[in-house]
Short mmCIF file of C-alpha atoms and ligand atoms in Angstrom, two decimals:
data_model
loop_
_atom_site.label_atom_id
_atom_site.label_comp_id
_atom_site.label_asym_id
_atom_site.label_seq_id
_atom_site.Cartn_x
_atom_site.Cartn_y
_atom_site.Cartn_z
CA MET A 5 -19.95 -6.91 -19.37
CA LEU A 6 -21.05 -7.26 -23.15
CA PHE A 7 -20.19 -3.15 -23.29
CA LEU A 8 -16.50 -4.13 -21.61
CA THR A 9 -15.98 -6.72 -24.36
CA SER A 10 -16.99 -4.49 -27.04
CA CYS A 11 -14.67 -1.73 -25.98
CA LEU A 12 -12.00 -4.35 -25.81
CA HIS A 13 -12.65 -5.67 -29.04
CA THR A 14 -12.55 -1.98 -30.65
CA PHE A 15 -9.78 -1.27 -28.98
CA GLY A 16 -8.02 -4.10 -30.62
CA GLN A 17 -9.26 -3.61 -34.03
CA TYR A 18 -7.82 0.00 -33.44
CA ALA A 19 -4.43 -1.13 -32.35
CA LEU A 20 -4.23 -3.43 -35.64
CA PHE A 21 -5.45 -0.64 -37.67
CA MET A 22 -2.51 1.55 -36.39
CA LYS A 23 -0.65 -1.27 -37.02
CA ARG A 24 -1.07 -0.97 -40.46
CA VAL A 25 -0.76 2.64 -40.77
CA LEU A 26 2.37 3.25 -38.96
CA THR A 27 4.48 1.36 -41.65
CA LYS A 28 6.71 2.52 -44.46
CA PRO A 29 4.94 4.53 -47.29
CA ASP A 30 4.65 2.41 -50.90
CA ARG A 31 6.13 5.54 -52.54
CA TRP A 32 7.27 8.40 -50.27
CA ARG A 33 6.75 10.92 -53.18
CA GLU A 34 3.01 10.24 -53.30
CA SER A 35 2.58 10.27 -49.56
CA ALA A 36 4.85 13.33 -49.50
CA LYS A 37 2.34 15.22 -51.65
CA ARG A 38 -0.66 14.01 -49.53
CA TYR A 39 0.99 15.05 -46.47
CA VAL A 40 1.52 18.74 -48.16
CA PHE A 41 -2.15 18.66 -49.29
CA GLU A 42 -2.94 17.67 -45.87
CA ILE A 43 -1.56 20.27 -44.02
CA SER A 44 -3.52 22.82 -46.21
CA LYS A 45 -6.69 21.10 -45.90
CA LEU A 46 -6.52 20.15 -42.08
CA GLY A 47 -4.34 22.95 -40.88
CA ILE A 48 -4.24 26.04 -42.75
CA ASP A 49 -8.05 25.68 -43.46
CA SER A 50 -8.40 25.43 -39.95
CA ILE A 51 -6.86 28.87 -38.75
CA PRO A 52 -9.62 31.45 -39.67
CA LEU A 53 -11.97 29.30 -37.08
CA VAL A 54 -9.42 28.99 -34.30
CA ILE A 55 -8.38 32.90 -34.22
CA VAL A 56 -12.02 33.81 -34.23
CA ILE A 57 -13.30 31.47 -31.45
CA SER A 58 -9.96 32.45 -29.24
CA LEU A 59 -10.86 35.81 -29.68
CA PHE A 60 -14.28 35.45 -28.56
CA ILE A 61 -13.41 33.17 -25.53
CA GLY A 62 -10.47 35.44 -24.76
CA ALA A 63 -12.83 38.46 -24.47
CA VAL A 64 -15.48 36.67 -22.49
CA ILE A 65 -12.90 35.22 -20.07
CA ALA A 66 -11.66 38.38 -19.58
CA ILE A 67 -15.04 40.05 -18.21
CA GLN A 68 -16.08 36.87 -16.48
CA MET A 69 -12.71 36.94 -14.70
CA GLN A 70 -13.10 41.03 -13.87
CA ILE A 71 -16.66 39.55 -12.38
CA ASN A 72 -14.99 37.20 -10.26
CA PHE A 73 -11.98 39.10 -8.80
CA GLU A 74 -14.33 42.10 -7.74
CA ASN A 75 -12.85 42.18 -4.53
CA PRO A 76 -10.71 45.15 -3.10
CA LEU A 77 -7.95 42.69 -1.62
CA LEU A 78 -7.04 41.45 -4.96
CA PRO A 79 -4.86 43.40 -7.23
CA THR A 80 -6.84 44.60 -10.56
CA TYR A 81 -4.06 43.12 -12.99
CA THR A 82 -5.37 39.61 -11.64
CA VAL A 83 -8.02 39.55 -14.20
CA GLY A 84 -5.12 39.84 -17.11
CA LEU A 85 -3.05 37.15 -15.37
CA ALA A 86 -6.09 34.75 -14.75
CA THR A 87 -7.26 35.20 -18.24
CA ARG A 88 -3.83 34.36 -19.59
CA ASP A 89 -3.58 31.14 -17.73
CA VAL A 90 -7.12 29.92 -18.14
CA LEU A 91 -5.81 30.41 -22.12
CA LEU A 92 -2.59 28.54 -21.69
CA LEU A 93 -3.44 26.14 -19.38
CA GLU A 94 -6.70 24.80 -20.74
CA PHE A 95 -8.45 26.55 -23.84
CA SER A 96 -5.79 26.76 -26.18
CA SER A 97 -5.18 22.93 -26.10
CA SER A 98 -7.86 21.07 -24.59
CA ILE A 99 -11.02 22.93 -25.80
CA LEU A 100 -9.30 24.01 -29.03
CA CYS A 101 -8.85 20.18 -29.80
CA LEU A 102 -12.40 19.29 -28.66
CA ILE A 103 -13.51 21.89 -31.38
CA LEU A 104 -11.15 20.60 -33.79
CA ALA A 105 -12.23 17.29 -33.09
CA GLY A 106 -15.54 18.49 -34.39
CA LYS A 107 -14.27 20.31 -37.39
CA VAL A 108 -11.31 18.18 -38.37
CA GLY A 109 -12.60 14.45 -36.80
CA SER A 110 -15.85 14.60 -38.87
CA ASN A 111 -14.00 15.87 -41.82
CA ILE A 112 -11.65 12.88 -42.10
CA ALA A 113 -14.37 10.32 -40.85
CA SER A 114 -16.93 11.33 -43.81
CA GLU A 115 -14.19 11.44 -46.41
CA ILE A 116 -12.32 8.29 -45.54
CA GLY A 117 -16.12 6.51 -45.03
CA THR A 118 -17.27 7.84 -48.39
CA MET A 119 -14.24 6.27 -49.90
CA ARG A 120 -15.48 3.21 -48.22
CA VAL A 121 -18.41 3.08 -49.25
CA THR A 122 -17.61 4.18 -53.08
CA GLU A 123 -15.10 1.21 -53.12
CA GLN A 124 -12.41 3.53 -53.60
CA ILE A 125 -10.61 1.97 -50.61
CA ASP A 126 -11.01 -1.65 -52.41
CA ALA A 127 -9.55 0.21 -55.54
CA LEU A 128 -6.49 1.12 -53.44
CA GLU A 129 -6.18 -2.42 -52.25
CA ILE A 130 -6.71 -4.02 -55.39
CA MET A 131 -3.90 -2.24 -56.53
CA GLY A 132 -1.91 -3.37 -54.08
CA VAL A 133 -1.61 0.20 -52.10
CA ASN A 134 -1.83 -0.30 -48.24
CA SER A 135 -4.85 2.03 -48.00
CA CYS A 136 -4.52 2.86 -44.60
CA ASN A 137 -1.25 3.86 -44.69
CA PHE A 138 -1.61 5.75 -47.65
CA ILE A 139 -4.34 7.51 -46.51
CA VAL A 140 -4.18 7.87 -42.96
CA LEU A 141 -0.68 8.69 -41.98
CA PRO A 142 -0.34 11.89 -44.21
CA LYS A 143 -3.30 13.09 -42.24
CA ILE A 144 -2.06 12.07 -38.93
CA LEU A 145 1.23 13.61 -39.75
CA ALA A 146 0.02 16.65 -40.98
CA LEU A 147 -2.17 17.50 -38.00
CA LEU A 148 0.70 16.51 -35.54
CA THR A 149 3.15 18.74 -37.10
CA PHE A 150 0.72 21.82 -37.48
CA ILE A 151 -1.13 21.58 -34.15
CA PRO A 152 1.55 23.67 -32.20
CA VAL A 153 1.00 26.32 -35.11
CA LEU A 154 -2.71 26.58 -34.17
CA THR A 155 -2.40 26.24 -30.28
CA VAL A 156 -0.01 29.20 -30.46
CA PHE A 157 -2.34 31.19 -32.59
CA SER A 158 -4.68 30.22 -30.04
CA MET A 159 -3.19 31.73 -27.42
CA ALA A 160 -2.04 35.06 -29.18
CA SER A 161 -5.83 35.39 -30.27
CA GLY A 162 -7.45 34.67 -26.91
CA LEU A 163 -4.86 37.22 -25.51
CA ILE A 164 -5.77 39.96 -28.18
CA GLY A 165 -9.63 39.28 -27.11
CA GLY A 166 -9.08 39.91 -23.54
CA TYR A 167 -7.02 43.25 -24.89
CA LEU A 168 -9.43 44.90 -26.71
CA ILE A 169 -11.92 44.00 -23.99
CA ALA A 170 -9.44 46.22 -21.60
CA GLN A 171 -9.29 48.68 -24.54
CA PHE A 172 -12.96 49.18 -25.41
CA THR A 173 -14.55 49.15 -22.08
CA ASP A 174 -14.17 50.36 -18.61
CA ILE A 175 -13.86 47.08 -16.97
CA ILE A 176 -9.94 47.08 -16.53
CA THR A 177 -7.49 49.49 -17.78
CA VAL A 178 -5.22 48.35 -20.81
CA ALA A 179 -1.84 49.06 -18.56
CA ASN A 180 -3.37 46.85 -15.97
CA TYR A 181 -4.20 44.19 -18.76
CA ILE A 182 -0.70 43.90 -20.22
CA TYR A 183 0.70 44.22 -16.63
CA GLY A 184 -1.28 41.33 -15.73
CA ILE A 185 -0.54 39.00 -18.28
CA GLN A 186 2.90 39.41 -18.25
CA THR A 187 3.03 39.00 -14.64
CA MET A 188 4.35 35.55 -13.17
CA PHE A 189 4.42 33.64 -16.33
CA VAL A 190 5.48 30.13 -16.37
CA GLU A 191 6.90 29.52 -19.56
CA TRP A 192 6.51 25.64 -19.03
CA TYR A 193 2.49 26.45 -19.47
CA VAL A 194 3.20 26.94 -22.97
CA TRP A 195 5.19 23.67 -23.39
CA TYR A 196 2.31 21.91 -21.58
CA ALA A 197 -0.15 23.07 -24.04
CA ILE A 198 1.87 22.52 -26.64
CA ILE A 199 2.69 18.86 -25.55
CA LYS A 200 -1.08 17.91 -24.57
CA SER A 201 -1.90 19.22 -28.02
CA LEU A 202 0.30 17.11 -29.84
CA PHE A 203 -1.21 14.04 -28.24
CA PHE A 204 -4.74 15.62 -28.66
CA SER A 205 -4.03 15.58 -32.86
CA VAL A 206 -3.22 11.98 -32.82
CA ILE A 207 -6.36 11.00 -31.08
CA ILE A 208 -8.35 13.50 -33.42
CA THR A 209 -7.01 12.07 -36.71
CA SER A 210 -6.55 8.47 -35.99
CA VAL A 211 -9.76 8.27 -34.41
CA ALA A 212 -11.85 9.57 -37.02
CA SER A 213 -9.87 7.62 -39.65
CA PHE A 214 -10.18 4.37 -37.55
CA TYR A 215 -14.43 5.41 -37.73
CA GLY A 216 -14.46 6.19 -41.49
CA TYR A 217 -12.63 3.21 -42.36
CA TYR A 218 -14.53 0.55 -41.15
CA VAL A 219 -17.81 2.08 -42.32
CA LYS A 220 -20.28 -0.41 -43.68
CA GLY A 221 -23.35 0.16 -45.49
CA GLY A 222 -24.25 3.61 -47.05
CA ALA A 223 -24.32 7.51 -47.01
CA LEU A 224 -26.28 7.12 -44.02
CA ASP A 225 -23.51 5.15 -42.25
CA VAL A 226 -21.13 7.31 -43.21
CA GLY A 227 -23.00 10.22 -41.19
CA LYS A 228 -23.53 7.84 -37.97
CA ALA A 229 -19.62 7.14 -38.33
CA SER A 230 -18.95 10.72 -38.35
CA THR A 231 -20.60 11.50 -35.14
CA ASN A 232 -19.77 8.54 -33.54
CA SER A 233 -15.86 9.54 -34.37
CA VAL A 234 -16.51 13.15 -32.41
CA VAL A 235 -17.80 11.59 -29.63
CA ALA A 236 -15.18 8.79 -29.00
CA SER A 237 -12.28 11.43 -29.67
CA SER A 238 -13.84 13.80 -27.24
CA ILE A 239 -14.19 11.58 -24.58
CA LEU A 240 -10.65 10.49 -25.20
CA ILE A 241 -9.28 13.90 -25.31
CA LEU A 242 -10.97 14.65 -22.06
CA LEU A 243 -8.98 11.29 -20.57
CA MET A 244 -5.79 11.94 -21.98
CA ASP A 245 -6.06 15.77 -20.70
CA VAL A 246 -6.56 14.32 -17.36
CA LEU A 247 -3.78 12.05 -17.62
CA LEU A 248 -1.34 14.40 -19.23
CA THR A 249 -2.02 17.06 -16.63
CA LYS A 250 -1.55 14.73 -13.62
CA LEU A 251 1.91 13.78 -15.21
CA LEU A 252 2.94 17.35 -16.36
CA LEU A 253 1.78 19.59 -14.07
CA GLN A 254 2.41 17.99 -10.79
CA MET B 91 -6.22 -18.90 -66.50
CA ILE B 92 -7.90 -18.68 -63.15
CA GLU B 93 -8.96 -21.91 -61.53
CA VAL B 94 -11.31 -22.17 -58.49
CA LYS B 95 -11.72 -25.00 -56.64
CA ASN B 96 -14.45 -25.91 -53.96
CA LEU B 97 -14.46 -21.99 -52.85
CA VAL B 98 -16.69 -21.57 -49.51
CA LYS B 99 -17.39 -18.49 -48.19
CA SER B 100 -20.20 -17.55 -44.87
CA PHE B 101 -20.48 -14.42 -43.10
CA GLU B 102 -21.16 -14.99 -39.20
CA ASP B 103 -24.26 -17.03 -39.78
CA LYS B 104 -25.00 -17.00 -43.56
CA THR B 105 -23.13 -19.22 -46.11
CA VAL B 106 -23.14 -17.42 -49.47
CA LEU B 107 -21.04 -19.59 -51.71
CA TYR B 108 -21.38 -23.29 -51.05
CA GLY B 109 -18.22 -24.89 -52.92
CA ILE B 110 -17.68 -23.30 -56.29
CA ASP B 111 -15.65 -24.58 -59.14
CA ALA B 112 -15.03 -22.75 -62.14
CA THR B 113 -12.11 -22.24 -64.68
CA PHE B 114 -11.67 -18.72 -66.19
CA LEU B 115 -9.63 -18.76 -69.51
CA ASP B 116 -7.20 -16.69 -71.03
CA GLY B 117 -8.11 -13.95 -73.65
CA LYS B 118 -11.81 -14.57 -73.40
CA THR B 119 -14.64 -12.72 -71.91
CA ASN B 120 -15.57 -14.89 -68.75
CA LEU B 121 -18.99 -14.06 -67.14
CA ILE B 122 -19.96 -14.72 -64.15
CA ILE B 123 -24.06 -14.06 -63.91
CA GLY B 124 -26.80 -14.95 -61.56
CA GLN B 125 -29.69 -13.39 -59.54
CA SER B 126 -29.14 -9.98 -57.23
CA GLY B 127 -28.04 -11.56 -54.39
CA SER B 128 -26.43 -15.12 -55.22
CA GLY B 129 -23.10 -14.01 -54.34
CA LYS B 130 -21.35 -12.63 -57.36
CA THR B 131 -19.60 -9.88 -55.96
CA VAL B 132 -18.75 -11.99 -52.82
CA LEU B 133 -16.95 -14.41 -55.40
CA MET B 134 -15.35 -11.85 -57.20
CA LYS B 135 -13.89 -10.57 -53.81
CA ASN B 136 -12.76 -13.84 -53.03
CA LEU B 137 -11.00 -14.06 -56.28
CA ILE B 138 -8.88 -10.84 -56.10
CA GLY B 139 -8.22 -11.31 -52.29
CA LEU B 140 -10.08 -8.68 -50.64
CA VAL B 141 -12.05 -11.06 -49.19
CA THR B 142 -10.57 -14.56 -47.27
CA PRO B 143 -12.40 -17.88 -48.58
CA ASP B 144 -13.28 -20.26 -45.51
CA SER B 145 -11.63 -22.93 -47.67
CA GLY B 146 -11.09 -23.83 -51.50
CA LYS B 147 -8.17 -22.83 -53.67
CA ILE B 148 -7.74 -20.01 -55.90
CA LEU B 149 -4.98 -20.56 -58.78
CA TYR B 150 -3.65 -17.85 -60.83
CA ASP B 151 -1.92 -19.69 -63.45
CA GLY B 152 -0.97 -22.40 -60.75
CA ARG B 153 -0.21 -19.77 -58.42
CA ASP B 154 -2.39 -20.45 -55.31
CA LEU B 155 -3.56 -17.39 -53.86
CA ILE B 156 -4.50 -18.21 -50.53
CA THR B 157 -1.13 -19.68 -49.38
CA MET B 158 0.81 -16.91 -51.55
CA SER B 159 3.05 -14.89 -49.28
CA ALA B 160 2.49 -10.95 -48.87
CA SER B 161 5.22 -9.77 -51.26
CA GLN B 162 3.84 -12.50 -54.04
CA LYS B 163 0.51 -11.48 -53.76
CA LYS B 164 1.70 -7.84 -54.12
CA SER B 165 3.33 -8.36 -57.18
CA LEU B 166 0.25 -10.40 -58.62
CA ARG B 167 -1.88 -7.40 -57.47
CA THR B 168 0.08 -5.45 -60.21
CA GLU B 169 -0.85 -8.22 -62.94
CA ILE B 170 -4.75 -7.43 -61.99
CA GLY B 171 -7.08 -4.60 -63.13
CA MET B 172 -10.51 -4.26 -61.31
CA LEU B 173 -13.23 -2.38 -62.82
CA PHE B 174 -15.94 -1.22 -59.81
CA GLN B 175 -19.66 -1.53 -59.63
CA GLY B 176 -19.66 2.16 -58.75
CA SER B 177 -16.66 3.00 -60.72
CA ALA B 178 -14.53 4.00 -57.36
CA LEU B 179 -12.51 6.67 -59.03
CA PHE B 180 -10.62 8.87 -56.88
CA ASP B 181 -12.81 11.82 -56.12
CA ASN B 182 -9.86 14.29 -55.60
CA GLU B 183 -7.92 13.40 -58.45
CA THR B 184 -8.99 14.56 -62.20
CA VAL B 185 -9.32 12.06 -64.84
CA LEU B 186 -5.92 12.34 -65.74
CA GLY B 187 -4.52 12.02 -62.39
CA ASN B 188 -6.77 8.67 -61.63
CA VAL B 189 -5.27 6.96 -64.70
CA MET B 190 -1.97 7.99 -63.96
CA PHE B 191 -2.35 6.70 -60.25
CA PRO B 192 -0.90 3.32 -60.48
CA LEU B 193 1.51 4.40 -62.93
CA LYS B 194 2.98 6.67 -59.91
CA MET B 195 2.45 3.82 -57.46
CA PHE B 196 3.99 1.14 -59.23
CA SER B 197 5.93 2.24 -62.56
CA ASP B 198 9.38 3.05 -62.89
CA MET B 199 8.29 5.52 -65.80
CA THR B 200 9.56 9.18 -66.08
CA PRO B 201 6.44 11.52 -65.78
CA ALA B 202 6.66 12.24 -69.66
CA GLU B 203 5.88 8.36 -70.02
CA MET B 204 3.18 7.93 -67.69
CA ARG B 205 1.51 11.24 -69.41
CA ASP B 206 1.86 9.35 -72.85
CA ARG B 207 0.64 5.80 -71.22
CA ALA B 208 -2.40 7.54 -69.97
CA ASP B 209 -3.33 9.27 -72.53
CA PHE B 210 -3.10 6.06 -74.63
CA CYS B 211 -5.66 4.59 -72.21
CA LEU B 212 -7.73 7.23 -72.29
CA GLU B 213 -7.65 7.35 -76.23
CA ARG B 214 -8.39 3.38 -75.92
CA VAL B 215 -11.75 3.60 -74.36
CA ASN B 216 -12.50 6.60 -76.62
CA LEU B 217 -12.55 9.35 -74.31
CA LYS B 218 -10.92 12.63 -75.12
CA GLY B 219 -10.90 16.12 -74.02
CA ALA B 220 -12.03 15.21 -70.27
CA HIS B 221 -8.51 14.95 -68.95
CA HIS B 222 -9.01 17.52 -66.59
CA LYS B 223 -12.19 17.09 -65.11
CA TYR B 224 -13.26 15.50 -61.71
CA PRO B 225 -15.06 12.36 -61.67
CA ALA B 226 -18.18 14.41 -60.17
CA GLU B 227 -18.14 16.50 -63.22
CA ILE B 228 -18.61 13.49 -65.78
CA SER B 229 -21.24 11.16 -66.71
CA GLY B 230 -21.68 7.70 -65.70
CA GLY B 231 -20.47 6.39 -68.92
CA MET B 232 -17.42 8.36 -69.19
CA GLN B 233 -16.62 7.26 -65.48
CA LYS B 234 -16.82 3.83 -66.35
CA ARG B 235 -14.34 4.53 -69.13
CA VAL B 236 -12.00 6.14 -67.15
CA ALA B 237 -12.43 3.27 -64.87
CA ILE B 238 -11.63 1.17 -67.38
CA ALA B 239 -8.35 3.33 -68.50
CA ARG B 240 -7.30 3.17 -65.28
CA ALA B 241 -7.61 -0.43 -64.93
CA ILE B 242 -5.73 -1.52 -67.90
CA ALA B 243 -3.21 1.52 -67.41
CA LEU B 244 -0.33 -1.27 -66.25
CA ASN B 245 -1.22 -3.84 -68.83
CA PRO B 246 -3.09 -6.30 -66.70
CA LYS B 247 -3.27 -10.29 -67.51
CA TYR B 248 -6.45 -10.32 -65.13
CA LEU B 249 -9.18 -8.12 -65.54
CA PHE B 250 -12.13 -8.22 -63.42
CA CYS B 251 -15.64 -6.01 -63.77
CA ASP B 252 -18.34 -5.91 -61.23
CA GLU B 253 -21.35 -5.09 -63.31
CA PRO B 254 -19.85 -3.02 -65.58
CA ASN B 255 -22.68 -1.77 -66.92
CA SER B 256 -25.24 -1.15 -64.31
CA GLY B 257 -26.77 2.12 -64.20
CA LEU B 258 -26.29 2.91 -67.71
CA ASP B 259 -28.62 3.05 -70.84
CA PRO B 260 -28.92 0.57 -72.98
CA GLN B 261 -26.60 2.23 -75.33
CA THR B 262 -23.67 2.95 -73.55
CA SER B 263 -23.97 -0.64 -71.91
CA ILE B 264 -23.03 -2.01 -75.49
CA LEU B 265 -20.48 0.41 -76.02
CA ILE B 266 -18.98 -0.59 -72.63
CA ASP B 267 -19.39 -4.29 -73.63
CA GLU B 268 -17.75 -4.09 -76.89
CA LEU B 269 -14.87 -2.24 -75.12
CA LEU B 270 -14.39 -4.79 -72.81
CA TRP B 271 -14.26 -7.44 -75.37
CA ASP B 272 -12.33 -5.68 -77.74
CA ILE B 273 -9.66 -4.83 -75.06
CA THR B 274 -9.63 -8.63 -73.90
CA HIS B 275 -8.77 -10.15 -77.36
CA GLU B 276 -6.26 -7.48 -78.35
CA TYR B 277 -3.98 -7.69 -75.24
CA ASN B 278 -5.18 -11.46 -74.32
CA ILE B 279 -6.48 -10.65 -71.04
CA THR B 280 -8.45 -13.07 -68.67
CA THR B 281 -11.58 -11.16 -68.23
CA ILE B 282 -13.83 -11.73 -65.61
CA ILE B 283 -17.25 -10.08 -65.67
CA ASN B 284 -20.05 -10.03 -63.22
CA THR B 285 -23.59 -9.37 -64.82
CA HIS B 286 -27.25 -9.94 -65.02
CA ASP B 287 -27.51 -7.85 -67.91
CA MET B 288 -28.74 -10.35 -70.57
CA ASN B 289 -27.64 -8.31 -73.43
CA SER B 290 -24.09 -9.19 -72.15
CA VAL B 291 -24.75 -12.46 -71.49
CA LEU B 292 -26.11 -13.03 -75.11
CA GLY B 293 -23.56 -10.62 -76.82
CA ILE B 294 -20.08 -11.14 -75.16
CA GLY B 295 -20.39 -14.28 -73.24
CA GLU B 296 -17.57 -16.77 -74.33
CA ASN B 297 -17.33 -18.63 -71.04
CA ILE B 298 -20.58 -18.17 -68.97
CA VAL B 299 -20.80 -19.38 -65.15
CA PHE B 300 -24.10 -19.39 -63.61
CA ILE B 301 -24.33 -19.11 -60.43
CA SER B 302 -27.42 -19.98 -58.37
CA LYS B 303 -28.20 -20.52 -54.54
CA GLY B 304 -24.19 -20.35 -53.54
CA LYS B 305 -23.39 -22.87 -56.33
CA VAL B 306 -22.57 -23.19 -59.63
CA ASP B 307 -25.58 -24.44 -61.85
CA TRP B 308 -24.44 -24.51 -65.20
CA VAL B 309 -21.45 -23.50 -67.45
CA GLY B 310 -21.40 -22.89 -71.04
CA THR B 311 -21.53 -20.12 -73.71
CA LYS B 312 -23.51 -17.30 -75.48
CA ASP B 313 -24.30 -19.85 -78.15
CA ASN B 314 -24.92 -23.03 -76.23
CA ILE B 315 -27.01 -21.36 -73.96
CA TYR B 316 -29.92 -21.67 -75.84
CA HIS B 317 -29.78 -25.52 -75.71
CA ALA B 318 -29.27 -25.37 -71.99
CA GLU B 319 -31.52 -27.56 -69.75
CA SER B 320 -31.12 -26.16 -66.33
CA GLU B 321 -34.27 -24.64 -65.08
CA ASN B 322 -32.56 -22.00 -63.08
CA LEU B 323 -30.67 -20.89 -65.76
CA ASN B 324 -33.79 -20.57 -68.46
CA ASP B 325 -35.97 -18.73 -65.60
CA PHE B 326 -33.06 -16.46 -65.17
CA VAL B 327 -32.00 -15.53 -68.60
CA PHE B 328 -35.15 -16.10 -70.53
CA ALA B 329 -37.46 -14.56 -67.92
CA THR B 330 -39.03 -11.97 -70.01
CA ASP B 331 -41.27 -12.24 -73.39
CA LEU B 332 -38.65 -10.57 -75.24
CA PHE B 333 -35.60 -13.10 -74.43
CA ARG B 334 -38.04 -15.89 -74.79
CA LYS B 335 -38.67 -14.63 -78.43
CA VAL B 336 -34.66 -14.05 -78.88
CA LYS B 337 -34.34 -17.91 -77.84
CA LYS B 338 -37.31 -19.17 -80.24
CA ALA B 339 -35.85 -16.92 -83.05
CA ALA B 340 -32.05 -18.27 -82.11
CA LEU B 341 -33.20 -21.90 -82.27
CA LEU B 342 -34.90 -21.40 -85.81
CA LEU B 343 -32.20 -19.79 -87.37
CA GLU B 344 -30.14 -22.44 -86.16
CA LYS B 345 -32.01 -25.42 -87.87
CA GLU B 346 -32.34 -23.67 -90.69
CA GLN B 347 -28.74 -23.22 -91.26
CA GLN B 348 -28.72 -27.21 -90.49
CA ARG B 349 -31.07 -27.44 -93.31
CA ARG B 350 -28.36 -25.85 -95.80
N1 ADP C 561 -19.59 -8.22 -45.92
C1 ADP C 561 -20.99 -8.88 -45.72
N2 ADP C 561 -21.14 -9.47 -44.47
C2 ADP C 561 -22.39 -10.10 -44.65
N3 ADP C 561 -23.21 -10.72 -45.87
C3 ADP C 561 -22.54 -10.15 -46.90
C4 ADP C 561 -21.64 -9.48 -46.64
N4 ADP C 561 -21.21 -9.19 -48.53
C5 ADP C 561 -22.27 -9.70 -48.96
N5 ADP C 561 -23.29 -10.44 -48.01
C6 ADP C 561 -24.44 -11.21 -48.60
O1 ADP C 561 -23.98 -12.07 -49.44
C7 ADP C 561 -24.93 -12.19 -50.39
C8 ADP C 561 -24.49 -12.08 -51.59
O2 ADP C 561 -24.30 -10.81 -52.03
P1 ADP C 561 -23.55 -10.04 -53.58
O3 ADP C 561 -22.33 -10.85 -53.59
O4 ADP C 561 -23.26 -8.75 -53.45
O5 ADP C 561 -24.51 -10.44 -54.63
P2 ADP C 561 -24.80 -10.10 -55.82
O6 ADP C 561 -24.74 -10.98 -56.57
O7 ADP C 561 -25.76 -8.85 -56.29
O8 ADP C 561 -23.41 -9.27 -55.95
C9 ADP C 561 -25.85 -11.29 -49.98
O9 ADP C 561 -27.36 -11.60 -49.57
C10 ADP C 561 -25.28 -10.16 -48.93
O10 ADP C 561 -25.72 -9.81 -47.81
MG1 MG C 562 -22.91 -7.42 -57.11
#
């Protein structure tokens, strides 16, 4: 019961926070500058991580699929097909966003938390700047607009990871793999992944900002807030994943 | 002039301010003094509207902060400069960027005019050649100067300083105090300074409000503080042997002057 009321309380606080975030910026020019800066920091700086992780996971999925499908009744190209679908359906959106919740989310929460405990947020408020809007909105918009790029990069590098397995091992032939990843392709899966990632990106940025914004205390509390934000946004991403999958795929 | 009337503030179960009455004067360095934890910062945060009091009035030249509309509050904010205890400079902006920030957000100046104004303010606080450094790359005393430059960028009518010389060596502290004094008189600013530094109290206290146990215990100036009868105040200000000697010397000097 106590848990439920505290959940409701937090949700209410989050709603009020978002109401302050989603307003017209004081100065469009300054907010636009921050938006460009955040695209570079949250989006472009995440590309290497996304590519490396997706390459390896693509490779691992290809190997595991081969083990699972070692059955004379199944055509050998099934490995390529299954690898592709796992990447498109789940990895390049949900799992990728869980990883980003760790990287981007903790970064945002600790940055904003530090601004809170060093009174930089108070300094903004004193000047008459809507600090929620000024700090958080550019971050939300930046990741929202950049996440499709990350998702597509992840899909592509995952498929390349599988290709490298086909190329450098004798698990499956390259021709079979290529045929597999092209067979029975459903374009909607790509859109489904992108739509999911859009929702997840808002969860990552807004939840992390929320946790950072309301830090009380000192450096230790910033660390705690950052950890809590990763846990909370991961759970929300998973819940949202179930909901969106039910809505979009059935 | 800022008038505070019967201001009460409590957090959850704990009352910090029990009805504060005080007046802060134009063109003077007004000091709020008191022990650590006596509620100086809480009082200042109430004054600038970062915290809403439970009851009471805060009048900025007659305008009540608490009943003000959001847009009135916003325009009042542009008349307020604030120097935070830890400077609160923006980490990801250079020194110049920090001073230009309020200008970019709230003035209609051209970039060249902003640059000129920022240069002027940085020069006013005697800071040269650090324009393109980041806050983390300069000393605490320099950070305070940058914060002062940022606070005066928009020509404030009211300047708030929360423990401006905490964490600074005595020499730098005095320089910051002198700077605040000069700026206050040069631009006729209503300056309010939180402090528990006795050098500041005896050096720049033109209007001193002593807070003890959440109430105003004594009001006076740096000149009549030696005659104060409040026991709490004497325990607080003249706590060390050194300051008791200072008091003795000051009283002797006064007597001598009267005799002549
Ligand atoms: N946001 C808050 N919530 C609860 N208690 C607070 C809060 N801010 C300050 N206090 C309490 O108010 C008292 C006065 O604090 P403060 O104004 O910071 O003292 P100081 O005079 O040293 O600036 C302290 O006991 C502090 O614990
Ligand atoms: Mg304080």
